[in-house]
Tab-separated table of C-alpha atoms in Angstrom:
chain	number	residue	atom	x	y	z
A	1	UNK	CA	7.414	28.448	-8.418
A	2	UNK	CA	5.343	25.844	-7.287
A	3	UNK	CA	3.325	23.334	-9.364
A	4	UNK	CA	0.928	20.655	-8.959
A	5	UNK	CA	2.586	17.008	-8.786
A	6	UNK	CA	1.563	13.486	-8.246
A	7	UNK	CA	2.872	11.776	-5.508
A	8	UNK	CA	2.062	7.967	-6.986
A	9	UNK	CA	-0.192	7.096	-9.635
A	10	UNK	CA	-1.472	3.198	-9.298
A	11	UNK	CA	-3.819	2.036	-11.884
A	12	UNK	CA	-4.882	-1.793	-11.640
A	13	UNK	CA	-6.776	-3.524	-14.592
A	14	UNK	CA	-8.822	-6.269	-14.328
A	15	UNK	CA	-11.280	-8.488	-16.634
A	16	UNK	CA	-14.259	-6.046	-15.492
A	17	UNK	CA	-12.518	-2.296	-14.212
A	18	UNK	CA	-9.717	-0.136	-13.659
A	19	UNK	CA	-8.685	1.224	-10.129
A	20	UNK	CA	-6.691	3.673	-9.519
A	21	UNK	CA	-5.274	4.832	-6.841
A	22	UNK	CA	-3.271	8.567	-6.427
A	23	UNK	CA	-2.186	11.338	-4.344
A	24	UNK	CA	-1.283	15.004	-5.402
A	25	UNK	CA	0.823	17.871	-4.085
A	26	UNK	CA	2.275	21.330	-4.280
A	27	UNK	CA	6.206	20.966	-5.341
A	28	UNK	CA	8.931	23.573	-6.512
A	29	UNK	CA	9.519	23.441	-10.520
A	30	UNK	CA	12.173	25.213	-11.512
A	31	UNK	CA	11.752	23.873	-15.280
A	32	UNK	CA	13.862	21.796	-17.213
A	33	UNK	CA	17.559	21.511	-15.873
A	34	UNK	CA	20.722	19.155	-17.100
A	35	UNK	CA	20.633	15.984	-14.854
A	36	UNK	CA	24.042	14.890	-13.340
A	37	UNK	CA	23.222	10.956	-13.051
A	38	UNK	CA	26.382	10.410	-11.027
A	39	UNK	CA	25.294	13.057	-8.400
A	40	UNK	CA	22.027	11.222	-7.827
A	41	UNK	CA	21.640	9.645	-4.677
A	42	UNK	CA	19.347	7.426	-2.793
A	43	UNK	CA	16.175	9.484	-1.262
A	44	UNK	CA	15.683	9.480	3.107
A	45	UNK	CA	12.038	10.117	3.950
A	46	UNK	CA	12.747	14.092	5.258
A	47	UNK	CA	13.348	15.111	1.969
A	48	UNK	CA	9.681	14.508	1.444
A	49	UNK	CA	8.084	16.268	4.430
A	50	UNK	CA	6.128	18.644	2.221
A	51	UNK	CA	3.689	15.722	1.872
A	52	UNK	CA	1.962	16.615	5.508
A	53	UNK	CA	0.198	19.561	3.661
A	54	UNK	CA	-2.817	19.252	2.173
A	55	UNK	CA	-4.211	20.524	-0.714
A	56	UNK	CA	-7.527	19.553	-3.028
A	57	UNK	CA	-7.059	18.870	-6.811
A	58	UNK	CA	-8.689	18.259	-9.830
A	59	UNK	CA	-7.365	15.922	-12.074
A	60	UNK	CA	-8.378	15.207	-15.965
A	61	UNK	CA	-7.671	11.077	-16.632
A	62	UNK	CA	-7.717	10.934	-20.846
A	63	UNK	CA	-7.379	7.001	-21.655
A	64	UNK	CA	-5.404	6.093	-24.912
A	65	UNK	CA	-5.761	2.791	-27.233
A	66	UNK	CA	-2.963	1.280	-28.872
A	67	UNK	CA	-3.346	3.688	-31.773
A	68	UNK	CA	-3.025	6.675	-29.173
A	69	UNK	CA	-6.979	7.620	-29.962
A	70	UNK	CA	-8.593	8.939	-27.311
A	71	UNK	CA	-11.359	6.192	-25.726
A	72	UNK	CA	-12.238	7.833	-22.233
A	73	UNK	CA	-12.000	11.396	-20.709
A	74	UNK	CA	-13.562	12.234	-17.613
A	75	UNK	CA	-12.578	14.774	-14.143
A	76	UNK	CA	-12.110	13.573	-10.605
A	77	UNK	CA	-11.656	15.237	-7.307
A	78	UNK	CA	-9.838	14.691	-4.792
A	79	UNK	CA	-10.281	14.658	-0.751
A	80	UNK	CA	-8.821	17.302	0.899
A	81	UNK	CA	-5.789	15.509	1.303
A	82	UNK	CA	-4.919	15.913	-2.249
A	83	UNK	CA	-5.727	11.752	-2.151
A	84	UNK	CA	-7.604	9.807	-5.541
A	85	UNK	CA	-9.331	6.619	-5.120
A	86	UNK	CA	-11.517	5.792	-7.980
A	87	UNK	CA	-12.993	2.873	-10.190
A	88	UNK	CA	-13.360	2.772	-14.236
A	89	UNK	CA	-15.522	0.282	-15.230
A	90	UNK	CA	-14.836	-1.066	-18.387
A	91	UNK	CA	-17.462	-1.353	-21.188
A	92	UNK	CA	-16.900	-0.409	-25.404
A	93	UNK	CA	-14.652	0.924	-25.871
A	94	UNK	CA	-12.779	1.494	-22.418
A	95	UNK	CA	-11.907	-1.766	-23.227
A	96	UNK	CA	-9.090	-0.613	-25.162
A	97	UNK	CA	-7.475	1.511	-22.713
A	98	UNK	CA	-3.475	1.054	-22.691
A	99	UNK	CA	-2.287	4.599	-21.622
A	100	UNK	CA	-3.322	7.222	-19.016
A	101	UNK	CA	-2.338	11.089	-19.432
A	102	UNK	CA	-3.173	12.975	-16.315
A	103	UNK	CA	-3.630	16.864	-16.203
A	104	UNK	CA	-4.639	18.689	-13.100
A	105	UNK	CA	-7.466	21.329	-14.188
A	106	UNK	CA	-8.114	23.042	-10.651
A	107	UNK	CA	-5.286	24.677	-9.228
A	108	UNK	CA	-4.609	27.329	-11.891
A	109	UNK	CA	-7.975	28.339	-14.144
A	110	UNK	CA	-8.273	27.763	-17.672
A	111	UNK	CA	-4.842	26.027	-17.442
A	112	UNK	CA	-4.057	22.306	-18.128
A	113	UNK	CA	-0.975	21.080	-15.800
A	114	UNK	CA	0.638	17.730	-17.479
A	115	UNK	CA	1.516	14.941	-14.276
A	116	UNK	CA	2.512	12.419	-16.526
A	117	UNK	CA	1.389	9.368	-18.566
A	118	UNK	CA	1.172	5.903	-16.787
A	119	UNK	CA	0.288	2.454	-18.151
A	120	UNK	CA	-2.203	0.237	-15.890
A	121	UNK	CA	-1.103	-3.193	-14.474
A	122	UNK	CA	-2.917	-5.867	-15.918
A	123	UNK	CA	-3.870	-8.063	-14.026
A	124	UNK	CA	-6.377	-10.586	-15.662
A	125	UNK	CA	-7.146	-14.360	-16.003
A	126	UNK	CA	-5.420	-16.057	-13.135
A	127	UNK	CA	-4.857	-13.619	-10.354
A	128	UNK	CA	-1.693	-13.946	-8.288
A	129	UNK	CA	-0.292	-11.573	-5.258
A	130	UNK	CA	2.136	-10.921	-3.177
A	131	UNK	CA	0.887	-8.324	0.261
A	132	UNK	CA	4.280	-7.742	2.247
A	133	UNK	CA	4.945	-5.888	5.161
A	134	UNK	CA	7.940	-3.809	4.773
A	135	UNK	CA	9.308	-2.457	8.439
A	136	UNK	CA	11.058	-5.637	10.494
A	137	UNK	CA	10.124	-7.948	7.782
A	138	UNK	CA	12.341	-6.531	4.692
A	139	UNK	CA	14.235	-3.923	6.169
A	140	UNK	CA	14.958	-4.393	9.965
A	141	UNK	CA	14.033	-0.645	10.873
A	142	UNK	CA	13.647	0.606	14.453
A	143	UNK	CA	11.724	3.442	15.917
A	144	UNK	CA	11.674	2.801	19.488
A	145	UNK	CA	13.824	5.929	20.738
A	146	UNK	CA	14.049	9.258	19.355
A	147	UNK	CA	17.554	9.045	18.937
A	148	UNK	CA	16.160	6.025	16.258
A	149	UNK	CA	13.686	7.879	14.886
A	150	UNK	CA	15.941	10.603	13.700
A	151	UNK	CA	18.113	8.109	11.904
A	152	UNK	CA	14.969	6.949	10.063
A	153	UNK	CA	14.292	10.542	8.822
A	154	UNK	CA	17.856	11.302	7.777
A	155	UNK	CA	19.281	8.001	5.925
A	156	UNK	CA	18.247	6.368	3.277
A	157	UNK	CA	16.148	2.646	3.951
A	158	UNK	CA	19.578	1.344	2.250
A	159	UNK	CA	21.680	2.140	5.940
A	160	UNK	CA	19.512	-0.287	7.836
A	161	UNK	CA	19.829	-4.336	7.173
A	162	UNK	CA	17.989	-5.708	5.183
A	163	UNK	CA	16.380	-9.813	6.182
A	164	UNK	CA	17.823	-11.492	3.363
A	165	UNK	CA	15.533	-14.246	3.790
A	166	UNK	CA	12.470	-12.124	3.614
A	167	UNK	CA	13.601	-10.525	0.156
A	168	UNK	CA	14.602	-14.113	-1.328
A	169	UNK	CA	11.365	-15.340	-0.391
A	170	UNK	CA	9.778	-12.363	-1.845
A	171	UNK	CA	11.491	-11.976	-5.281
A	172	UNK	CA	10.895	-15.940	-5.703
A	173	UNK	CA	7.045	-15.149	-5.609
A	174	UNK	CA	7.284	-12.292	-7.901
A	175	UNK	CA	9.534	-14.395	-10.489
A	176	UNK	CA	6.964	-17.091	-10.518
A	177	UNK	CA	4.300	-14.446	-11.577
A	178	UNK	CA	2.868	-13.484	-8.440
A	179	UNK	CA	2.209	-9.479	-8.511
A	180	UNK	CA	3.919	-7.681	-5.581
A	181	UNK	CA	1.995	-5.301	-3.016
A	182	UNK	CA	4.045	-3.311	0.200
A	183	UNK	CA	1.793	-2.739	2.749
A	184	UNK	CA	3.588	-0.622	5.832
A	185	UNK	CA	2.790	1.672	8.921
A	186	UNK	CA	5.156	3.744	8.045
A	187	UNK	CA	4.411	7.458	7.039
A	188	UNK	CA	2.860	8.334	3.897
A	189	UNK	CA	6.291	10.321	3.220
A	190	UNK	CA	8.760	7.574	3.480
A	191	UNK	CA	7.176	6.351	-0.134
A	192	UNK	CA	10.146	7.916	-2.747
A	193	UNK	CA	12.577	6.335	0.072
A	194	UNK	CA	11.251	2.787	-0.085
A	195	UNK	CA	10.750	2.860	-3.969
A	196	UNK	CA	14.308	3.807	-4.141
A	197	UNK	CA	15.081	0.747	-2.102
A	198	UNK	CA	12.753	-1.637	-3.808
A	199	UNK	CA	14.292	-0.278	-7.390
A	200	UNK	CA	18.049	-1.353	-5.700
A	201	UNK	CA	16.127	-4.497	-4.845
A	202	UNK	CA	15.191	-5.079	-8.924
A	203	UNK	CA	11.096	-4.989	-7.395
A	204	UNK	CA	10.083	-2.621	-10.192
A	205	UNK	CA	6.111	-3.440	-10.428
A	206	UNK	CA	5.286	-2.568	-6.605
A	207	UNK	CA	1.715	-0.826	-5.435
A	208	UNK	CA	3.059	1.148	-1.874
A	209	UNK	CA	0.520	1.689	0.754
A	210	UNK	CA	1.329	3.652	3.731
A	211	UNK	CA	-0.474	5.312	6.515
A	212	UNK	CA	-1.383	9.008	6.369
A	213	UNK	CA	-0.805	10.665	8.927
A	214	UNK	CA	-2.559	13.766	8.139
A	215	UNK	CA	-5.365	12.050	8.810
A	216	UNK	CA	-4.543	11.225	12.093
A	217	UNK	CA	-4.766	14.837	13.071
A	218	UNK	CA	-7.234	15.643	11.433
A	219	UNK	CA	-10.669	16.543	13.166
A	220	UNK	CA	-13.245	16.276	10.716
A	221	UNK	CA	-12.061	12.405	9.104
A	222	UNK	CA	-12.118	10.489	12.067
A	223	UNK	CA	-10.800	7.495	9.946
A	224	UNK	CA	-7.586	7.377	12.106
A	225	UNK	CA	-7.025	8.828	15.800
A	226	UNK	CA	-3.954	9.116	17.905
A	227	UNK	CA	-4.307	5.776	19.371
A	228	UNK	CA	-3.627	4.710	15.618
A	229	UNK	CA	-0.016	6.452	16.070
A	230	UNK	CA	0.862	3.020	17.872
A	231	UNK	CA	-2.046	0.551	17.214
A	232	UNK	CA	-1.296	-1.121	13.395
A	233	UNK	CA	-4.329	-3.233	12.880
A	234	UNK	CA	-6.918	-0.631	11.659
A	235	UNK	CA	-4.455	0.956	8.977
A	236	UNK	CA	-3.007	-2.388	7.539
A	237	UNK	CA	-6.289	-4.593	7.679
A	238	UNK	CA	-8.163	-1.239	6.106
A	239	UNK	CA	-5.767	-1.022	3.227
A	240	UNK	CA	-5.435	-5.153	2.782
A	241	UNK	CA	-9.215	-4.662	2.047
A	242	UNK	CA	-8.372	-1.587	-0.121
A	243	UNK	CA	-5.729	-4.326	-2.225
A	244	UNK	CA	-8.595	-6.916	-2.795
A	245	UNK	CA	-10.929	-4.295	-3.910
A	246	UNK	CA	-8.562	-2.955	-6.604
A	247	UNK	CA	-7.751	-6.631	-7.714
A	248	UNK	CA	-11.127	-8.445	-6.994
A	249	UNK	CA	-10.323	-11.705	-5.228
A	250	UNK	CA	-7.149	-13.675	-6.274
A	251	UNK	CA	-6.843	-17.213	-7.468
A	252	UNK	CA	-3.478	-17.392	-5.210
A	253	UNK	CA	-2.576	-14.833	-2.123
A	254	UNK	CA	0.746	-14.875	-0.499
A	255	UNK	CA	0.639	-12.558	2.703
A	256	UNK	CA	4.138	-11.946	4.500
A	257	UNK	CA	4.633	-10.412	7.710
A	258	UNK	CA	6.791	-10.023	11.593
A	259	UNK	CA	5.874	-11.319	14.752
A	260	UNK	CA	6.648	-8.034	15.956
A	261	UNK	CA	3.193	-6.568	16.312
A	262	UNK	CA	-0.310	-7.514	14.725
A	263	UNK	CA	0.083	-8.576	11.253
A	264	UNK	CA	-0.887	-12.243	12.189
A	265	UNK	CA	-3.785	-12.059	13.568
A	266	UNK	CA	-4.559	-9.316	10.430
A	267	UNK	CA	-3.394	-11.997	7.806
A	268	UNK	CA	-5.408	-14.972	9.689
A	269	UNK	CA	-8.814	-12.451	10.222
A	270	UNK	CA	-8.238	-12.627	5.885
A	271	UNK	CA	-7.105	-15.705	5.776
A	272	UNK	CA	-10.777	-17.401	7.841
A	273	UNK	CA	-12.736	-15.229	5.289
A	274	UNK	CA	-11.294	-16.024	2.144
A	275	UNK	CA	-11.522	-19.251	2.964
A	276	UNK	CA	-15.357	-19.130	3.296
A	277	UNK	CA	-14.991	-20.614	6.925
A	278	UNK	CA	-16.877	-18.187	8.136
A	279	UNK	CA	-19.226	-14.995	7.545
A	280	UNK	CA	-16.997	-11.625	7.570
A	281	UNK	CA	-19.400	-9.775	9.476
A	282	UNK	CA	-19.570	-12.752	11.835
A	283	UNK	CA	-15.885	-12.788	12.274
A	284	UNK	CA	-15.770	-9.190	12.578
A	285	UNK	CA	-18.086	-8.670	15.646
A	286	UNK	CA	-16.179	-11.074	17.637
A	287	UNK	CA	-12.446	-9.387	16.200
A	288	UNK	CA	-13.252	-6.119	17.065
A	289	UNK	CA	-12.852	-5.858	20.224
A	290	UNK	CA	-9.541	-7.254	20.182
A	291	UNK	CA	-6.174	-5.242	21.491
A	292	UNK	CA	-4.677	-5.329	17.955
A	293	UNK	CA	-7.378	-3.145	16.557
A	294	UNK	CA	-9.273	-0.804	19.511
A	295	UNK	CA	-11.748	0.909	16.669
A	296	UNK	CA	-13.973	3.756	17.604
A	297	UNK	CA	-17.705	3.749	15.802
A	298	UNK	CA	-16.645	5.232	12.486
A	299	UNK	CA	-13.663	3.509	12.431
A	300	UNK	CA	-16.073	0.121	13.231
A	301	UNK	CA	-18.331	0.915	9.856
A	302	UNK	CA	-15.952	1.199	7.799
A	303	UNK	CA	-14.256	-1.598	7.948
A	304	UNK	CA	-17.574	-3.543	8.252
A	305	UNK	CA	-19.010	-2.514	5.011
A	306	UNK	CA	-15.796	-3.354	3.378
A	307	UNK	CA	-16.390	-6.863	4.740
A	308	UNK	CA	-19.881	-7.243	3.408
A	309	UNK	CA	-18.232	-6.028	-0.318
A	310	UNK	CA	-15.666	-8.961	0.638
A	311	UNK	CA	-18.611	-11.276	1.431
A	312	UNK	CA	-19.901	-10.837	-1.897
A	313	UNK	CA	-16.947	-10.863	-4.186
A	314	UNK	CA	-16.364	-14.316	-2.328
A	315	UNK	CA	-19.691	-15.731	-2.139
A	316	UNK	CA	-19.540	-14.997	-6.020
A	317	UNK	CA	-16.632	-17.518	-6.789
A	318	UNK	CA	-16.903	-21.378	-7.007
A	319	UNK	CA	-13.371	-22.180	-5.875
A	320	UNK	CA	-11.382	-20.490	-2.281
A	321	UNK	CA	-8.409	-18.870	-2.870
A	322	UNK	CA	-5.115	-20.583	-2.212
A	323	UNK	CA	-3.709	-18.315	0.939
A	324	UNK	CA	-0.411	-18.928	2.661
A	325	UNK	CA	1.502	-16.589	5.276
A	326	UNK	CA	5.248	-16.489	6.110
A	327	UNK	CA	5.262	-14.987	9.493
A	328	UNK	CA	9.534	-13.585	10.220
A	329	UNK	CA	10.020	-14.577	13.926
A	330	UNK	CA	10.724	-11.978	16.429
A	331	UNK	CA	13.195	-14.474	18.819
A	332	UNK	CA	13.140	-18.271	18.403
A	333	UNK	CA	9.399	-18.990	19.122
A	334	UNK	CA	8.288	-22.195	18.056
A	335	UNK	CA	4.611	-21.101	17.695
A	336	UNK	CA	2.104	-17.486	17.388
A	337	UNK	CA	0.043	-16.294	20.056
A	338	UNK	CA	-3.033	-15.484	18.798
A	339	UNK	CA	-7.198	-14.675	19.691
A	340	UNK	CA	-8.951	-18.074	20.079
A	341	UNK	CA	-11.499	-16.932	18.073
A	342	UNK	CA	-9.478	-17.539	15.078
A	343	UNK	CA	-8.430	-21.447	15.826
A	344	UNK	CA	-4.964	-20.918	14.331
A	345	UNK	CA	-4.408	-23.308	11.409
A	346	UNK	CA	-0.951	-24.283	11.468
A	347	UNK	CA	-1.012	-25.505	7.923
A	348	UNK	CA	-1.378	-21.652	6.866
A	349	UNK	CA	0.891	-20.200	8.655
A	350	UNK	CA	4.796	-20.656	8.305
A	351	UNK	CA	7.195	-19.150	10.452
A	352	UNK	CA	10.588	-18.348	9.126
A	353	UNK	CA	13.951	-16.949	10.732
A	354	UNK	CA	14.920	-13.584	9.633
A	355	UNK	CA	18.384	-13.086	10.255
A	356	UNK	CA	19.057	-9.122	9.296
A	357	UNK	CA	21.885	-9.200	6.997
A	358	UNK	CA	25.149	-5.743	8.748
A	359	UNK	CA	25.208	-3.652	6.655
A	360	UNK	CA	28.866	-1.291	5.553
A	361	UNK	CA	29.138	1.825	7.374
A	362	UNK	CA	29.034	4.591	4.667
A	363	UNK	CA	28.615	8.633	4.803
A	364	UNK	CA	25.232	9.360	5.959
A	365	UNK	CA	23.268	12.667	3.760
A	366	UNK	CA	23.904	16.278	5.813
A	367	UNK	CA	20.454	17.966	6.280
């Protein structure tokens, strides 16, 4: 028997809204059953293949007060992906929301399916985050053969090293209050993997964005193409966007990254606009063009009226935010090559060794 199921379920409150961020899916119930806790192991990523079908939902959000009364009720739908992406704004009594109870309304008639209850992130008053890659910068994956590739699917992100360095650097953020975001090109499957892996990592609190690759083949989005299979710099600068819209525009931003591919010029494209040193859309028309990001029309709007929405959220604050990058160095470079457009400012950018740390051969999971 198959039942409806969320994937992830990220609500984000702030002084003024709530965003929240979910994805659905079909999964095999076989009702309650006796859990052996010493027979749980970590997840690998082809456990979770299921997640390239798609499927629409319905889903009834019911908010909760302290005193468990009920202070909002209202049904969204989702894309055809079975994706959610939605804002609450708060007014009355909203206010009050501490609790979320999710049903999905759509999939059988006249029945209610429970998903779960979830409790927003607050994140008010002095805004603080953390934006992290995840592939080469806190795991040192690889996916350059298919022989690699395979290995990816079948382990668990525990078999490959992890950079030390990157996940001191990152835990010392989060235990100084800063409020941790993964941001990765890897598929939208591997997310039960690298949640295990961040829970064996104490990182408890994380939002996960990944690419979805459904969308890639599909032929009515157009939001990503096969091009986007290789090129990073639509999907991550897209969903960096996606992070400031949830939080609104931080006091203090901490973005870390590899020199592996594109994330610095993403991180400095952000870095020039919250800084106010420029217009976005300015920036933008002379970025576009660029190698790391190769954006057909759509593609091009998109991202452009998600820089106007940034030009406005920024234009509305007195002070810049504080914005510092640790960039994980792919050999022993000394320095980043980067479009002249952006006139790299070296006091922004730090680059760091990131010496992967062997890890003990154990017995890899049987398919």
């Amino acid at each position: 028997m198959k039942r409806p199921n969320l994937v992830h379920f990220l609500a984000i409150k702030t002084d003024d809204y709530i965003s929240v961020k979910a994805s659905c899916t079909m999964k095999e119930w076989h009702g309650p059953a006796v859990v052996d806790l010493s027979a749980i192991t970590p997840k690998f990523p082809i456990q979770d293949f299921r997640l390239l079908r798609s499927s629409q939902f319905s889903i009834r959000l019911i908010g909760l007060d302290e005193n468990k009364e009920q202070v909002f009720k209202k049904t969204y739908d989702s894309d055809h992906f079975g994706n959610f992406n939605f804002k609450i704004p708060l007014y009355g009594e909203r206010k009050n929301i501490k609790v979320f109870q999710a049903y999905e309304i759509k999939k059988t008639k006249g029945l209610h399916i429970h998903l779960g209850s979830f409790i927003p992130i607050v994140i008010e008053g002095t805004k603080k985050l953390i934006i992290c890659d995840f592939d080469k910068t806190l795991v040192d994956t690889k996916y350059s053969s298919t022989k690699e590739v395979y290995n990816s699917l079948t382990k668990p992100l525990s078999a490959f090293p992890t950079v030390s360095h990157s996940l001191e650097l990152f835990t010392k953020y989060i235990d100084e209050g800063f409020h941790p975001f993964i941001l990765s090109a890897s598929p939208h499957f591997y997310e039960d993997s690298m949640r295990d892996w961040l829970y064996q990592n104490k990182v408890f609190t994380a939002g996960i964005f990944l690419k979805d690759y459904r969308r890639i083949f599909s032929l009515l989005e157009g939001e990503l193409t096969p091009k986007d299979l290789k090129i990073q710099g639509l999907y991550k600068l897209n969903h960096l966007l996606d992070i400031l819209m949830m939080t609104g525009i931080p006091d203090e931003l901490v973005l870390m990254g590899d020199n592996f591919e594109s994330d610095p010029i993403i991180y400095l494209t952000l870095f020039k606009v919250l800084q106010k040193e420029i217009e976005p859309w300015k920036l933008w028309q002379s970025l576009k063009k660029d190698p790391a990001f190769q954006f057909n029309k759509k593609q091009n709007s998109q991202v452009l009226s998600k820089f106007y929405q940034l030009g406005s959220m920024i234009s509305a604050r007195e002070e810049n935010c504080k914005v510092k990058i640790y960039i994980r160095k792919k050999a022993n470079e000394k320095e980043i090559s980067i479009n002249p457009v952006l006139k790299l400012d070296r006091d922004a950018i730090e680059l760091y060794d990131g010496i992967p740390t062997p890890v003990k051969l154990t017995e890899t999971p049987v398919l």
